[in-house]
mmCIF file of C-alpha atoms in Angstrom:
data_model
loop_
_atom_site.group_PDB
_atom_site.id
_atom_site.type_symbol
_atom_site.label_atom_id
_atom_site.label_comp_id
_atom_site.label_asym_id
_atom_site.label_seq_id
_atom_site.Cartn_x
_atom_site.Cartn_y
_atom_site.Cartn_z
ATOM 1 C CA MET A 27 6.578 184.594 92.603
ATOM 2 C CA GLU A 28 5.991 181.037 91.309
ATOM 3 C CA LYS A 29 9.687 180.751 90.242
ATOM 4 C CA TYR A 30 10.624 180.807 93.824
ATOM 5 C CA ILE A 31 8.571 177.887 94.908
ATOM 6 C CA HIS A 32 10.514 174.892 93.367
ATOM 7 C CA PRO A 33 13.815 175.411 95.383
ATOM 8 C CA PHE A 34 11.683 175.502 98.653
ATOM 9 C CA ILE A 35 9.797 172.388 97.918
ATOM 10 C CA GLU A 36 13.031 170.555 96.770
ATOM 11 C CA VAL A 37 14.670 171.581 100.012
ATOM 12 C CA CYS A 38 11.864 170.928 102.223
ATOM 13 C CA GLU A 39 11.577 167.264 100.974
ATOM 14 C CA ASN A 40 15.405 166.832 101.300
ATOM 15 C CA VAL A 41 15.561 168.226 104.676
ATOM 16 C CA PHE A 42 12.768 166.258 106.104
ATOM 17 C CA ARG A 43 14.080 163.107 104.515
ATOM 18 C CA ASP A 44 17.701 163.653 105.602
ATOM 19 C CA PHE A 45 17.072 165.298 109.023
ATOM 20 C CA ILE A 46 13.854 163.771 110.252
ATOM 21 C CA GLY A 47 13.676 160.564 108.323
ATOM 22 C CA ALA A 48 10.186 161.434 106.943
ATOM 23 C CA GLU A 49 9.102 161.475 103.312
ATOM 24 C CA LEU A 50 6.991 164.352 102.362
ATOM 25 C CA THR A 51 4.322 164.787 99.532
ATOM 26 C CA ALA A 52 4.002 168.406 98.175
ATOM 27 C CA GLU A 53 0.649 169.422 97.362
ATOM 28 C CA ARG A 54 -0.630 172.087 95.090
ATOM 29 C CA PRO A 55 0.566 175.602 96.250
ATOM 30 C CA TYR A 56 -1.977 178.231 96.369
ATOM 31 C CA PHE A 57 -2.097 182.175 97.344
ATOM 32 C CA ILE A 58 -3.494 183.178 100.786
ATOM 33 C CA ASP A 59 -4.231 186.479 102.417
ATOM 34 C CA LYS A 60 -2.653 187.188 105.655
ATOM 35 C CA LYS A 61 -6.080 187.868 107.342
ATOM 36 C CA ASP A 62 -6.977 184.227 106.491
ATOM 37 C CA ALA A 63 -7.776 182.132 109.395
ATOM 38 C CA HIS A 64 -5.804 179.024 109.751
ATOM 39 C CA GLU A 65 -5.764 175.802 111.771
ATOM 40 C CA TRP A 66 -2.087 175.806 112.844
ATOM 41 C CA ASP A 67 -0.899 175.802 116.560
ATOM 42 C CA ILE A 68 2.806 176.587 115.903
ATOM 43 C CA SER A 69 4.789 178.612 113.333
ATOM 44 C CA ALA A 70 8.404 179.313 112.916
ATOM 45 C CA VAL A 71 9.360 182.420 110.948
ATOM 46 C CA ILE A 72 12.589 183.472 109.138
ATOM 47 C CA GLY A 73 12.882 187.002 107.681
ATOM 48 C CA LEU A 74 14.592 187.437 104.408
ATOM 49 C CA THR A 75 16.545 190.435 103.409
ATOM 50 C CA GLY A 76 19.135 191.536 101.081
ATOM 51 C CA GLU A 77 18.545 191.512 97.466
ATOM 52 C CA ALA A 78 14.900 190.357 98.037
ATOM 53 C CA ARG A 79 12.473 190.823 101.082
ATOM 54 C CA GLY A 80 10.300 188.619 102.600
ATOM 55 C CA ALA A 81 9.637 185.691 105.006
ATOM 56 C CA VAL A 82 9.582 181.961 105.046
ATOM 57 C CA VAL A 83 7.291 180.146 107.516
ATOM 58 C CA ILE A 84 6.647 176.675 108.548
ATOM 59 C CA SER A 85 3.256 176.017 110.213
ATOM 60 C CA MET A 86 1.766 172.939 111.893
ATOM 61 C CA LYS A 87 -0.380 171.418 114.530
ATOM 62 C CA LYS A 88 1.038 170.722 117.940
ATOM 63 C CA ALA A 89 0.762 167.088 117.569
ATOM 64 C CA LEU A 90 3.135 167.104 114.542
ATOM 65 C CA ALA A 91 5.527 169.463 116.154
ATOM 66 C CA LEU A 92 5.735 166.962 119.150
ATOM 67 C CA LYS A 93 6.276 164.079 116.868
ATOM 68 C CA ILE A 94 9.040 165.658 115.154
ATOM 69 C CA THR A 95 10.677 166.916 118.030
ATOM 70 C CA ASP A 96 10.535 163.321 119.594
ATOM 71 C CA GLN A 97 12.030 162.086 116.254
ATOM 72 C CA LEU A 98 15.050 164.549 116.464
ATOM 73 C CA THR A 99 15.651 164.232 120.103
ATOM 74 C CA GLU A 100 14.692 160.584 120.753
ATOM 75 C CA THR A 101 12.693 161.491 123.770
ATOM 76 C CA VAL A 102 8.985 161.914 124.261
ATOM 77 C CA HIS A 103 7.405 165.284 124.513
ATOM 78 C CA ASP A 104 3.886 165.734 125.912
ATOM 79 C CA ASP A 105 3.528 169.455 125.385
ATOM 80 C CA VAL A 106 5.341 172.337 123.562
ATOM 81 C CA ASP A 107 8.434 173.113 125.550
ATOM 82 C CA ASP A 108 11.641 174.877 124.680
ATOM 83 C CA GLU A 109 12.896 171.742 122.919
ATOM 84 C CA VAL A 110 9.823 171.912 120.554
ATOM 85 C CA LEU A 111 10.400 175.413 119.835
ATOM 86 C CA ASP A 112 14.094 174.697 119.274
ATOM 87 C CA ALA A 113 13.433 171.886 116.979
ATOM 88 C CA ILE A 114 10.824 173.826 114.658
ATOM 89 C CA GLY A 115 13.056 176.834 114.759
ATOM 90 C CA GLU A 116 16.046 174.879 113.687
ATOM 91 C CA ILE A 117 13.902 173.067 110.858
ATOM 92 C CA ILE A 118 13.037 176.263 109.329
ATOM 93 C CA ASN A 119 16.497 177.582 109.740
ATOM 94 C CA ILE A 120 17.970 174.577 107.672
ATOM 95 C CA ILE A 121 14.997 174.943 105.042
ATOM 96 C CA ALA A 122 15.785 178.712 104.575
ATOM 97 C CA GLY A 123 19.514 178.314 104.550
ATOM 98 C CA ASN A 124 19.504 175.618 102.139
ATOM 99 C CA ALA A 125 16.863 177.256 99.845
ATOM 100 C CA LYS A 126 19.344 180.068 99.474
ATOM 101 C CA ARG A 127 21.344 177.790 97.296
ATOM 102 C CA GLY A 128 18.632 177.300 94.791
ATOM 103 C CA LEU A 129 17.829 181.080 94.746
ATOM 104 C CA GLU A 130 21.436 182.326 94.491
ATOM 105 C CA GLU A 131 21.329 183.025 90.600
ATOM 106 C CA MET A 132 18.290 185.327 91.319
ATOM 107 C CA PHE A 133 19.518 187.330 94.410
ATOM 108 C CA ARG A 134 21.541 187.234 97.394
ATOM 109 C CA LEU A 135 19.713 186.900 100.584
ATOM 110 C CA VAL A 136 20.269 187.195 104.322
ATOM 111 C CA ILE A 137 18.163 185.077 106.655
ATOM 112 C CA SER A 138 17.303 186.115 110.235
ATOM 113 C CA LEU A 139 17.396 184.067 113.363
ATOM 114 C CA PRO A 140 14.137 182.084 113.544
ATOM 115 C CA THR A 141 11.128 183.223 115.839
ATOM 116 C CA VAL A 142 8.680 180.696 116.823
ATOM 117 C CA VAL A 143 4.981 181.749 117.670
ATOM 118 C CA ARG A 144 2.341 179.435 118.980
ATOM 119 C CA GLY A 145 -1.259 179.276 120.017
ATOM 120 C CA ALA A 146 -4.513 178.834 118.158
ATOM 121 C CA ASN A 147 -5.031 181.440 115.543
ATOM 122 C CA HIS A 148 -1.730 183.060 116.312
ATOM 123 C CA SER A 149 -0.653 185.756 113.698
ATOM 124 C CA ILE A 150 2.323 186.306 111.693
ATOM 125 C CA SER A 151 3.732 189.810 110.620
ATOM 126 C CA TRP A 152 4.627 189.624 107.017
ATOM 127 C CA PRO A 153 7.383 192.304 106.022
ATOM 128 C CA ASN A 154 5.479 193.749 103.246
ATOM 129 C CA ASP A 155 1.754 194.221 102.863
ATOM 130 C CA GLN A 156 1.872 193.954 99.083
ATOM 131 C CA THR A 157 3.862 190.784 98.667
ATOM 132 C CA ARG A 158 1.665 187.863 98.083
ATOM 133 C CA ILE A 159 1.907 184.965 100.271
ATOM 134 C CA ILE A 160 2.005 181.462 98.676
ATOM 135 C CA CYS A 161 1.224 178.394 100.885
ATOM 136 C CA ILE A 162 2.920 174.992 99.937
ATOM 137 C CA PRO A 163 0.966 172.202 101.596
ATOM 138 C CA PHE A 164 2.854 169.033 102.456
ATOM 139 C CA LYS A 165 1.632 165.777 103.601
ATOM 140 C CA ILE A 166 3.742 163.846 106.101
ATOM 141 C CA TYR A 167 3.488 160.466 107.805
ATOM 142 C CA ASN A 168 0.558 159.680 105.679
ATOM 143 C CA GLU A 169 -2.239 161.730 106.956
ATOM 144 C CA GLU A 170 -0.641 164.673 108.720
ATOM 145 C CA THR A 171 -0.185 167.943 107.156
ATOM 146 C CA PHE A 172 1.837 171.177 107.564
ATOM 147 C CA SER A 173 2.454 174.254 105.462
ATOM 148 C CA LEU A 174 5.433 176.188 104.111
ATOM 149 C CA LEU A 175 4.387 179.942 103.631
ATOM 150 C CA LEU A 176 6.486 182.102 101.467
ATOM 151 C CA ALA A 177 6.393 185.770 100.644
ATOM 152 C CA ILE A 178 9.376 187.112 98.628
ATOM 153 C CA GLU A 179 10.069 189.607 96.076
ATOM 154 C CA ALA A 180 13.188 191.378 94.769
ATOM 155 C CA SER A 181 14.199 194.533 96.622
ATOM 156 C CA HIS A 182 14.149 197.777 94.607
ATOM 157 C CA MET B 15 42.098 163.737 125.261
ATOM 158 C CA LYS B 16 41.237 166.524 122.716
ATOM 159 C CA ASN B 17 38.583 169.124 123.194
ATOM 160 C CA VAL B 18 36.054 169.765 120.479
ATOM 161 C CA LEU B 19 34.096 173.032 120.915
ATOM 162 C CA ILE B 20 30.615 173.034 119.326
ATOM 163 C CA VAL B 21 29.165 176.338 118.886
ATOM 164 C CA ASP B 22 25.284 176.543 117.941
ATOM 165 C CA ASP B 23 22.388 178.498 119.361
ATOM 166 C CA SER B 24 20.276 175.186 119.078
ATOM 167 C CA ARG B 25 20.827 172.814 121.965
ATOM 168 C CA ILE B 26 19.056 170.063 119.736
ATOM 169 C CA MET B 27 21.562 170.711 116.901
ATOM 170 C CA ARG B 28 24.607 170.705 119.644
ATOM 171 C CA ASN B 29 23.494 167.255 120.657
ATOM 172 C CA ILE B 30 22.905 166.026 116.993
ATOM 173 C CA VAL B 31 26.446 167.502 116.036
ATOM 174 C CA LYS B 32 27.928 165.699 119.140
ATOM 175 C CA ASN B 33 26.273 162.417 118.507
ATOM 176 C CA THR B 34 27.139 162.378 114.865
ATOM 177 C CA PHE B 35 30.896 163.239 115.556
ATOM 178 C CA SER B 36 30.936 160.622 118.267
ATOM 179 C CA SER B 37 29.960 157.971 115.712
ATOM 180 C CA LEU B 38 33.563 158.692 114.083
ATOM 181 C CA HIS B 39 35.031 157.183 117.286
ATOM 182 C CA ILE B 40 37.536 159.760 117.607
ATOM 183 C CA PRO B 41 38.638 160.137 121.411
ATOM 184 C CA CYS B 42 37.577 163.667 122.439
ATOM 185 C CA GLU B 43 35.651 165.777 125.007
ATOM 186 C CA PHE B 44 32.926 168.078 123.942
ATOM 187 C CA ILE B 45 32.596 171.770 125.186
ATOM 188 C CA GLU B 46 29.501 173.559 124.066
ATOM 189 C CA ALA B 47 28.698 177.345 123.457
ATOM 190 C CA ALA B 48 25.307 178.875 122.413
ATOM 191 C CA ASN B 49 26.851 181.861 120.679
ATOM 192 C CA GLY B 50 29.975 183.437 119.577
ATOM 193 C CA ASN B 51 30.567 185.324 122.770
ATOM 194 C CA GLU B 52 30.301 182.045 124.943
ATOM 195 C CA ALA B 53 32.521 180.547 122.486
ATOM 196 C CA LEU B 54 35.249 183.119 123.006
ATOM 197 C CA LEU B 55 34.894 182.412 126.693
ATOM 198 C CA ARG B 56 35.205 178.628 126.239
ATOM 199 C CA LEU B 57 38.115 179.104 123.915
ATOM 200 C CA SER B 58 40.032 181.271 126.629
ATOM 201 C CA GLU B 59 39.291 178.649 129.312
ATOM 202 C CA ASN B 60 40.093 175.447 127.581
ATOM 203 C CA GLU B 61 42.776 174.022 125.161
ATOM 204 C CA ILE B 62 40.533 173.538 122.215
ATOM 205 C CA ALA B 63 41.645 171.284 119.168
ATOM 206 C CA LEU B 64 38.867 171.744 116.865
ATOM 207 C CA VAL B 65 35.617 174.169 116.555
ATOM 208 C CA LEU B 66 32.424 173.052 114.931
ATOM 209 C CA LEU B 67 30.762 176.332 114.331
ATOM 210 C CA ASP B 68 27.396 177.511 113.426
ATOM 211 C CA TRP B 69 26.770 180.672 111.448
ATOM 212 C CA ASN B 70 23.487 182.334 112.304
ATOM 213 C CA MET B 71 23.493 182.934 116.204
ATOM 214 C CA PRO B 72 22.495 185.844 118.693
ATOM 215 C CA GLN B 73 24.974 188.227 120.236
ATOM 216 C CA LEU B 74 27.931 187.235 118.213
ATOM 217 C CA SER B 75 27.380 185.220 114.980
ATOM 218 C CA GLY B 76 29.797 182.417 113.773
ATOM 219 C CA ILE B 77 31.161 184.274 110.913
ATOM 220 C CA ASP B 78 32.046 187.293 113.406
ATOM 221 C CA PHE B 79 33.443 184.869 115.944
ATOM 222 C CA LEU B 80 35.487 183.387 113.143
ATOM 223 C CA LYS B 81 36.948 186.652 112.102
ATOM 224 C CA LYS B 82 37.802 187.630 115.543
ATOM 225 C CA ILE B 83 39.708 184.535 116.455
ATOM 226 C CA ARG B 84 41.781 184.578 113.123
ATOM 227 C CA ALA B 85 42.946 188.042 114.154
ATOM 228 C CA MET B 86 44.438 186.312 117.287
ATOM 229 C CA PRO B 87 47.705 184.850 116.541
ATOM 230 C CA GLN B 88 47.222 182.023 119.009
ATOM 231 C CA TYR B 89 44.207 180.805 117.058
ATOM 232 C CA ALA B 90 45.489 181.469 113.467
ATOM 233 C CA ASP B 91 45.865 177.820 112.715
ATOM 234 C CA LEU B 92 42.920 176.388 114.976
ATOM 235 C CA PRO B 93 40.838 174.077 112.914
ATOM 236 C CA VAL B 94 37.381 175.661 112.387
ATOM 237 C CA ILE B 95 34.707 173.760 110.536
ATOM 238 C CA MET B 96 31.488 175.825 109.813
ATOM 239 C CA VAL B 97 28.418 173.492 110.504
ATOM 240 C CA THR B 98 25.516 175.681 108.923
ATOM 241 C CA SER B 99 22.419 175.796 107.046
ATOM 242 C CA GLU B 100 23.811 178.662 104.961
ATOM 243 C CA ALA B 101 24.110 176.814 101.761
ATOM 244 C CA ALA B 102 24.557 179.534 99.264
ATOM 245 C CA ARG B 103 27.974 179.503 97.211
ATOM 246 C CA TYR B 104 28.633 183.053 98.356
ATOM 247 C CA ASN B 105 28.389 182.083 102.044
ATOM 248 C CA VAL B 106 30.778 179.346 101.629
ATOM 249 C CA ILE B 107 33.269 181.625 99.879
ATOM 250 C CA GLU B 108 32.820 184.246 102.483
ATOM 251 C CA ALA B 109 33.412 181.655 105.342
ATOM 252 C CA LEU B 110 36.591 180.208 103.761
ATOM 253 C CA LYS B 111 37.849 183.771 102.997
ATOM 254 C CA SER B 112 37.329 184.540 106.666
ATOM 255 C CA GLY B 113 39.502 181.734 107.661
ATOM 256 C CA ALA B 114 37.165 178.521 107.921
ATOM 257 C CA THR B 115 39.037 175.376 107.450
ATOM 258 C CA ASP B 116 36.233 173.739 105.808
ATOM 259 C CA TYR B 117 32.377 173.976 105.518
ATOM 260 C CA ILE B 118 29.454 171.383 106.305
ATOM 261 C CA ILE B 119 25.981 172.306 105.243
ATOM 262 C CA LYS B 120 23.314 171.157 107.623
ATOM 263 C CA PRO B 121 21.718 168.542 107.989
ATOM 264 C CA VAL B 122 24.993 166.907 109.121
ATOM 265 C CA SER B 123 25.778 163.270 108.362
ATOM 266 C CA GLU B 124 28.524 160.868 109.565
ATOM 267 C CA LYS B 125 29.824 160.884 105.991
ATOM 268 C CA SER B 126 30.166 164.612 105.827
ATOM 269 C CA PHE B 127 32.039 164.742 109.170
ATOM 270 C CA LYS B 128 34.192 161.824 108.115
ATOM 271 C CA GLU B 129 35.288 163.399 104.839
ATOM 272 C CA LYS B 130 36.011 166.765 106.384
ATOM 273 C CA ILE B 131 37.944 165.618 109.560
ATOM 274 C CA SER B 132 40.010 163.309 107.416
ATOM 275 C CA LYS B 133 41.509 166.341 105.814
ATOM 276 C CA ILE B 134 42.626 168.086 108.981
ATOM 277 C CA GLU B 135 45.232 167.254 111.535
ATOM 278 C CA PHE B 136 43.184 166.172 114.360
#
């Protein structure tokens, strides 16, 4: 599982720098249980199929989602609207698609369209109960944070 | 004035592609579509000189749209540049084999557009 982490960290840093113009600091990844409570307001999910199965998720607080959308659209957003959902969905799409390059020696992947879920304590359906979920925390804009969650294992 | 068809299910991405392409100062009009089916419709309604095409979209994906139009003689030579997050080499190969003129991996930049557009007759 750990060998899959590096491509995602590298891609996440590149995407945020090149697409949003923000520098990230990746923090120490750790395993989570899907039943764990979380603090996030919005998550964008992409399913992974093909020679591996799993999902990659970006989760963040509403304030950060609005800030990122403002940056991408050069307009101000006061609440989560269709543009915010679009922005966060597109970000995870670009992360997942780019990460495929770093994983291509290991397996061929197919990525789904993104799904965005929101609300305090929203839940995410992970494709496989047995696959461990790794959380990669990132710091952005000095004090704000978001997480990239990854569950992936080779198909049998 | 040449028409450029931008096909992407993300409205934000269509705007970014439009703005980035506009920075090349090539006189053109932009027509938009949110999926492959809409793109087929826009193609039938307008004289399109270039398609900037996303891959993963609902209803009809970019790659399936591409295969459809390449089977139509009138679109056999239409320049189609994939603009997609699909960065794996096997995806690039599949798109080029399916008839894509060129390939840009998101996030897009003025530099990537300049480089790709300079190679085609547009």
